[in-house]
Amino acid sequence: CSATYLTECVYTPVAPPVTAPTELTLVTGSAGSLTTDGFFKDNHCGTTYDDIVSSFNEENKYLTVTTASGTKITSGTVATGYIVNLVVDSKVVDSYVIVITGDVNGDGLVTSTDIMSASGHLAASYTLSGAYACAADKNGSGAVDSSDYLALKELID
């Protein structure tokens, strides 16, 4: 073959298309767990925004954390009732309500107020529901009972 018939080609690699995630998945060994009823349950008080974001496999650009009232946060301590969202093209495609075990009233702390909330639920003065009932269910049995009350009490003693 004569060199006059050959031309030099330069190969320019093309990056594969990036596929946006469709659901939130936990990093192996994460301190939290995802429940079938839509909660991200974390068993330690003092969980921060950074702890939440680092618990998931998805890139930070896809994750948002909002307060229970919908205000977006980017730092600080999170509380029961906050929500972690997977956002793709400005649309929430998956989300979990954050539950901090023992933070029954959603203030981010485990105090005597949380024990009183659990006690009020047990006395049928009012009913805890959703993430707040899940936060009071210390033993994970699916119901708030006296053993949860005692376990929560031990958290602040």
PDB file of C-alpha atoms in Angstrom:
ATOM      1  CA  CYS A   1       0.000   0.000   0.000  1.00  0.00           C
ATOM      2  CA  SER A   2       1.430   3.369  -0.933  1.00  0.00           C
ATOM      3  CA  ALA A   3       1.642   6.085   1.735  1.00  0.00           C
ATOM      4  CA  THR A   4      -0.128   8.452  -0.638  1.00  0.00           C
ATOM      5  CA  TYR A   5      -3.331   6.503  -0.071  1.00  0.00           C
ATOM      6  CA  LEU A   6      -3.116   6.590   3.757  1.00  0.00           C
ATOM      7  CA  THR A   7      -4.368   9.348   6.043  1.00  0.00           C
ATOM      8  CA  GLU A   8      -3.685   9.823   9.712  1.00  0.00           C
ATOM      9  CA  CYS A   9      -6.710   9.470  11.980  1.00  0.00           C
ATOM     10  CA  VAL A  10      -6.875  10.924  15.453  1.00  0.00           C
ATOM     11  CA  TYR A  11      -9.063   9.013  17.887  1.00  0.00           C
ATOM     12  CA  THR A  12     -11.077  11.203  20.209  1.00  0.00           C
ATOM     13  CA  PRO A  13     -12.748   9.143  22.934  1.00  0.00           C
ATOM     14  CA  VAL A  14     -16.380   9.964  23.653  1.00  0.00           C
ATOM     15  CA  ALA A  15     -17.547   9.734  27.242  1.00  0.00           C
ATOM     16  CA  PRO A  16     -20.481   7.395  27.741  1.00  0.00           C
ATOM     17  CA  PRO A  17     -23.737   9.164  28.518  1.00  0.00           C
ATOM     18  CA  VAL A  18     -24.310   9.744  32.225  1.00  0.00           C
ATOM     19  CA  THR A  19     -27.447   8.060  33.458  1.00  0.00           C
ATOM     20  CA  ALA A  20     -29.187   9.883  36.271  1.00  0.00           C
ATOM     21  CA  PRO A  21     -30.108   7.765  39.300  1.00  0.00           C
ATOM     22  CA  THR A  22     -33.732   6.713  39.738  1.00  0.00           C
ATOM     23  CA  GLU A  23     -33.732   5.739  43.413  1.00  0.00           C
ATOM     24  CA  LEU A  24     -31.810   6.395  46.591  1.00  0.00           C
ATOM     25  CA  THR A  25     -29.415   3.633  47.623  1.00  0.00           C
ATOM     26  CA  LEU A  26     -27.353   3.397  50.768  1.00  0.00           C
ATOM     27  CA  VAL A  27     -23.585   3.169  50.936  1.00  0.00           C
ATOM     28  CA  THR A  28     -22.544  -0.237  52.280  1.00  0.00           C
ATOM     29  CA  GLY A  29     -21.902   0.121  55.999  1.00  0.00           C
ATOM     30  CA  SER A  30     -24.048   3.241  56.354  1.00  0.00           C
ATOM     31  CA  ALA A  31     -25.166   4.048  59.900  1.00  0.00           C
ATOM     32  CA  GLY A  32     -28.752   4.409  58.691  1.00  0.00           C
ATOM     33  CA  SER A  33     -31.245   2.084  57.095  1.00  0.00           C
ATOM     34  CA  LEU A  34     -34.090   2.484  54.632  1.00  0.00           C
ATOM     35  CA  THR A  35     -37.455   1.094  55.691  1.00  0.00           C
ATOM     36  CA  THR A  36     -40.224  -0.173  53.465  1.00  0.00           C
ATOM     37  CA  ASP A  37     -42.548   2.518  54.786  1.00  0.00           C
ATOM     38  CA  GLY A  38     -40.405   5.379  53.448  1.00  0.00           C
ATOM     39  CA  PHE A  39     -38.122   6.225  56.356  1.00  0.00           C
ATOM     40  CA  PHE A  40     -34.372   6.682  56.559  1.00  0.00           C
ATOM     41  CA  LYS A  41     -33.789   5.558  60.139  1.00  0.00           C
ATOM     42  CA  ASP A  42     -30.644   6.641  61.962  1.00  0.00           C
ATOM     43  CA  ASN A  43     -29.989   5.444  65.478  1.00  0.00           C
ATOM     44  CA  HIS A  44     -27.859   8.269  66.820  1.00  0.00           C
ATOM     45  CA  CYS A  45     -28.674  11.774  67.897  1.00  0.00           C
ATOM     46  CA  GLY A  46     -26.529  14.518  66.411  1.00  0.00           C
ATOM     47  CA  THR A  47     -26.762  13.271  62.829  1.00  0.00           C
ATOM     48  CA  THR A  48     -25.719  16.066  60.478  1.00  0.00           C
ATOM     49  CA  TYR A  49     -26.501  17.068  56.922  1.00  0.00           C
ATOM     50  CA  ASP A  50     -23.067  15.738  55.906  1.00  0.00           C
ATOM     51  CA  ASP A  51     -23.799  12.384  57.613  1.00  0.00           C
ATOM     52  CA  ILE A  52     -27.040  12.063  55.651  1.00  0.00           C
ATOM     53  CA  VAL A  53     -25.519  12.954  52.269  1.00  0.00           C
ATOM     54  CA  SER A  54     -22.546  10.618  52.789  1.00  0.00           C
ATOM     55  CA  SER A  55     -24.936   7.738  53.589  1.00  0.00           C
ATOM     56  CA  PHE A  56     -26.103   7.539  49.977  1.00  0.00           C
ATOM     57  CA  ASN A  57     -24.374   6.294  46.817  1.00  0.00           C
ATOM     58  CA  GLU A  58     -25.798   9.066  44.650  1.00  0.00           C
ATOM     59  CA  GLU A  59     -23.725  12.156  43.851  1.00  0.00           C
ATOM     60  CA  ASN A  60     -24.327  15.208  46.039  1.00  0.00           C
ATOM     61  CA  LYS A  61     -25.625  17.147  43.039  1.00  0.00           C
ATOM     62  CA  TYR A  62     -28.698  14.884  43.064  1.00  0.00           C
ATOM     63  CA  LEU A  63     -29.384  15.095  46.815  1.00  0.00           C
ATOM     64  CA  THR A  64     -31.263  17.686  48.827  1.00  0.00           C
ATOM     65  CA  VAL A  65     -32.292  17.694  52.466  1.00  0.00           C
ATOM     66  CA  THR A  66     -35.281  19.715  53.625  1.00  0.00           C
ATOM     67  CA  THR A  67     -36.830  20.426  56.990  1.00  0.00           C
ATOM     68  CA  ALA A  68     -40.276  19.049  57.777  1.00  0.00           C
ATOM     69  CA  SER A  69     -41.710  22.368  56.567  1.00  0.00           C
ATOM     70  CA  GLY A  70     -39.811  22.166  53.255  1.00  0.00           C
ATOM     71  CA  THR A  71     -36.899  24.552  53.829  1.00  0.00           C
ATOM     72  CA  LYS A  72     -33.741  23.334  52.087  1.00  0.00           C
ATOM     73  CA  ILE A  73     -30.679  22.927  54.334  1.00  0.00           C
ATOM     74  CA  THR A  74     -27.028  22.481  53.411  1.00  0.00           C
ATOM     75  CA  SER A  75     -25.405  22.052  56.833  1.00  0.00           C
ATOM     76  CA  GLY A  76     -26.083  21.449  60.506  1.00  0.00           C
ATOM     77  CA  THR A  77     -27.896  18.854  62.550  1.00  0.00           C
ATOM     78  CA  VAL A  78     -30.934  17.090  61.116  1.00  0.00           C
ATOM     79  CA  ALA A  79     -34.056  16.066  63.008  1.00  0.00           C
ATOM     80  CA  THR A  80     -36.883  13.588  62.764  1.00  0.00           C
ATOM     81  CA  GLY A  81     -39.254  14.706  60.030  1.00  0.00           C
ATOM     82  CA  TYR A  82     -36.579  16.133  57.725  1.00  0.00           C
ATOM     83  CA  ILE A  83     -36.589  14.677  54.213  1.00  0.00           C
ATOM     84  CA  VAL A  84     -33.760  13.482  51.980  1.00  0.00           C
ATOM     85  CA  ASN A  85     -34.672  13.849  48.307  1.00  0.00           C
ATOM     86  CA  LEU A  86     -33.237  12.508  45.073  1.00  0.00           C
ATOM     87  CA  VAL A  87     -33.711  15.339  42.575  1.00  0.00           C
ATOM     88  CA  VAL A  88     -33.182  14.860  38.832  1.00  0.00           C
ATOM     89  CA  ASP A  89     -33.934  17.654  36.367  1.00  0.00           C
ATOM     90  CA  SER A  90     -35.546  19.698  39.159  1.00  0.00           C
ATOM     91  CA  LYS A  91     -37.991  16.883  39.979  1.00  0.00           C
ATOM     92  CA  VAL A  92     -38.010  14.763  43.137  1.00  0.00           C
ATOM     93  CA  VAL A  93     -37.810  11.157  41.918  1.00  0.00           C
ATOM     94  CA  ASP A  94     -37.298   9.464  45.302  1.00  0.00           C
ATOM     95  CA  SER A  95     -37.372  10.560  48.931  1.00  0.00           C
ATOM     96  CA  TYR A  96     -37.241   9.268  52.485  1.00  0.00           C
ATOM     97  CA  VAL A  97     -38.366  10.924  55.702  1.00  0.00           C
ATOM     98  CA  ILE A  98     -35.506  11.030  58.204  1.00  0.00           C
ATOM     99  CA  VAL A  99     -36.063   9.407  61.589  1.00  0.00           C
ATOM    100  CA  ILE A 100     -33.591   9.975  64.406  1.00  0.00           C
ATOM    101  CA  THR A 101     -34.334   7.303  67.003  1.00  0.00           C
ATOM    102  CA  GLY A 102     -35.387   8.987  70.233  1.00  0.00           C
ATOM    103  CA  ASP A 103     -36.041  12.395  68.653  1.00  0.00           C
ATOM    104  CA  VAL A 104     -39.791  12.000  69.039  1.00  0.00           C
ATOM    105  CA  ASN A 105     -40.677  15.707  68.849  1.00  0.00           C
ATOM    106  CA  GLY A 106     -38.492  16.510  65.823  1.00  0.00           C
ATOM    107  CA  ASP A 107     -36.144  19.060  67.369  1.00  0.00           C
ATOM    108  CA  GLY A 108     -32.957  17.073  66.645  1.00  0.00           C
ATOM    109  CA  LEU A 109     -32.286  16.289  70.306  1.00  0.00           C
ATOM    110  CA  VAL A 110     -33.193  13.443  72.640  1.00  0.00           C
ATOM    111  CA  THR A 111     -34.450  15.048  75.853  1.00  0.00           C
ATOM    112  CA  SER A 112     -37.087  14.633  78.529  1.00  0.00           C
ATOM    113  CA  THR A 113     -39.565  16.279  76.130  1.00  0.00           C
ATOM    114  CA  ASP A 114     -39.256  13.236  73.866  1.00  0.00           C
ATOM    115  CA  ILE A 115     -39.900  10.936  76.826  1.00  0.00           C
ATOM    116  CA  MET A 116     -43.002  12.969  77.679  1.00  0.00           C
ATOM    117  CA  SER A 117     -44.190  12.659  74.077  1.00  0.00           C
ATOM    118  CA  ALA A 118     -43.825   8.881  74.220  1.00  0.00           C
ATOM    119  CA  SER A 119     -45.563   8.827  77.598  1.00  0.00           C
ATOM    120  CA  GLY A 120     -48.466  10.900  76.232  1.00  0.00           C
ATOM    121  CA  HIS A 121     -48.818   8.437  73.375  1.00  0.00           C
ATOM    122  CA  LEU A 122     -48.859   5.475  75.777  1.00  0.00           C
ATOM    123  CA  ALA A 123     -51.448   7.212  77.985  1.00  0.00           C
ATOM    124  CA  ALA A 124     -53.571   7.849  74.868  1.00  0.00           C
ATOM    125  CA  SER A 125     -53.471  11.615  75.488  1.00  0.00           C
ATOM    126  CA  TYR A 126     -52.538  11.919  71.822  1.00  0.00           C
ATOM    127  CA  THR A 127     -51.293   9.711  69.029  1.00  0.00           C
ATOM    128  CA  LEU A 128     -47.817   9.744  67.545  1.00  0.00           C
ATOM    129  CA  SER A 129     -47.769   8.888  63.865  1.00  0.00           C
ATOM    130  CA  GLY A 130     -45.426   8.638  60.914  1.00  0.00           C
ATOM    131  CA  ALA A 131     -41.781   9.487  61.499  1.00  0.00           C
ATOM    132  CA  TYR A 132     -42.466  10.591  65.082  1.00  0.00           C
ATOM    133  CA  ALA A 133     -43.969   7.217  66.038  1.00  0.00           C
ATOM    134  CA  CYS A 134     -41.049   5.519  64.306  1.00  0.00           C
ATOM    135  CA  ALA A 135     -38.624   7.659  66.368  1.00  0.00           C
ATOM    136  CA  ALA A 136     -40.382   6.556  69.566  1.00  0.00           C
ATOM    137  CA  ASP A 137     -40.263   2.870  68.543  1.00  0.00           C
ATOM    138  CA  LYS A 138     -36.762   2.355  69.962  1.00  0.00           C
ATOM    139  CA  ASN A 139     -36.849  -1.443  69.728  1.00  0.00           C
ATOM    140  CA  GLY A 140     -38.178  -1.439  66.150  1.00  0.00           C
ATOM    141  CA  SER A 141     -41.169  -3.655  66.915  1.00  0.00           C
ATOM    142  CA  GLY A 142     -43.540  -1.556  64.823  1.00  0.00           C
ATOM    143  CA  ALA A 143     -45.477  -0.224  67.817  1.00  0.00           C
ATOM    144  CA  VAL A 144     -44.683   2.220  70.606  1.00  0.00           C
ATOM    145  CA  ASP A 145     -44.972   0.399  73.915  1.00  0.00           C
ATOM    146  CA  SER A 146     -43.658   0.518  77.477  1.00  0.00           C
ATOM    147  CA  SER A 147     -40.359  -1.154  76.531  1.00  0.00           C
ATOM    148  CA  ASP A 148     -39.735   1.692  74.070  1.00  0.00           C
ATOM    149  CA  TYR A 149     -40.532   4.213  76.807  1.00  0.00           C
ATOM    150  CA  LEU A 150     -37.974   2.602  79.125  1.00  0.00           C
ATOM    151  CA  ALA A 151     -35.354   2.375  76.352  1.00  0.00           C
ATOM    152  CA  LEU A 152     -35.875   6.045  75.477  1.00  0.00           C
ATOM    153  CA  LYS A 153     -35.597   6.971  79.141  1.00  0.00           C
ATOM    154  CA  GLU A 154     -32.206   5.237  79.274  1.00  0.00           C
ATOM    155  CA  LEU A 155     -30.989   7.455  76.421  1.00  0.00           C
ATOM    156  CA  ILE A 156     -31.209  10.552  78.592  1.00  0.00           C
ATOM    157  CA  ASP A 157     -30.364   9.085  82.027  1.00  0.00           C
TER     158      ASP A 157
END
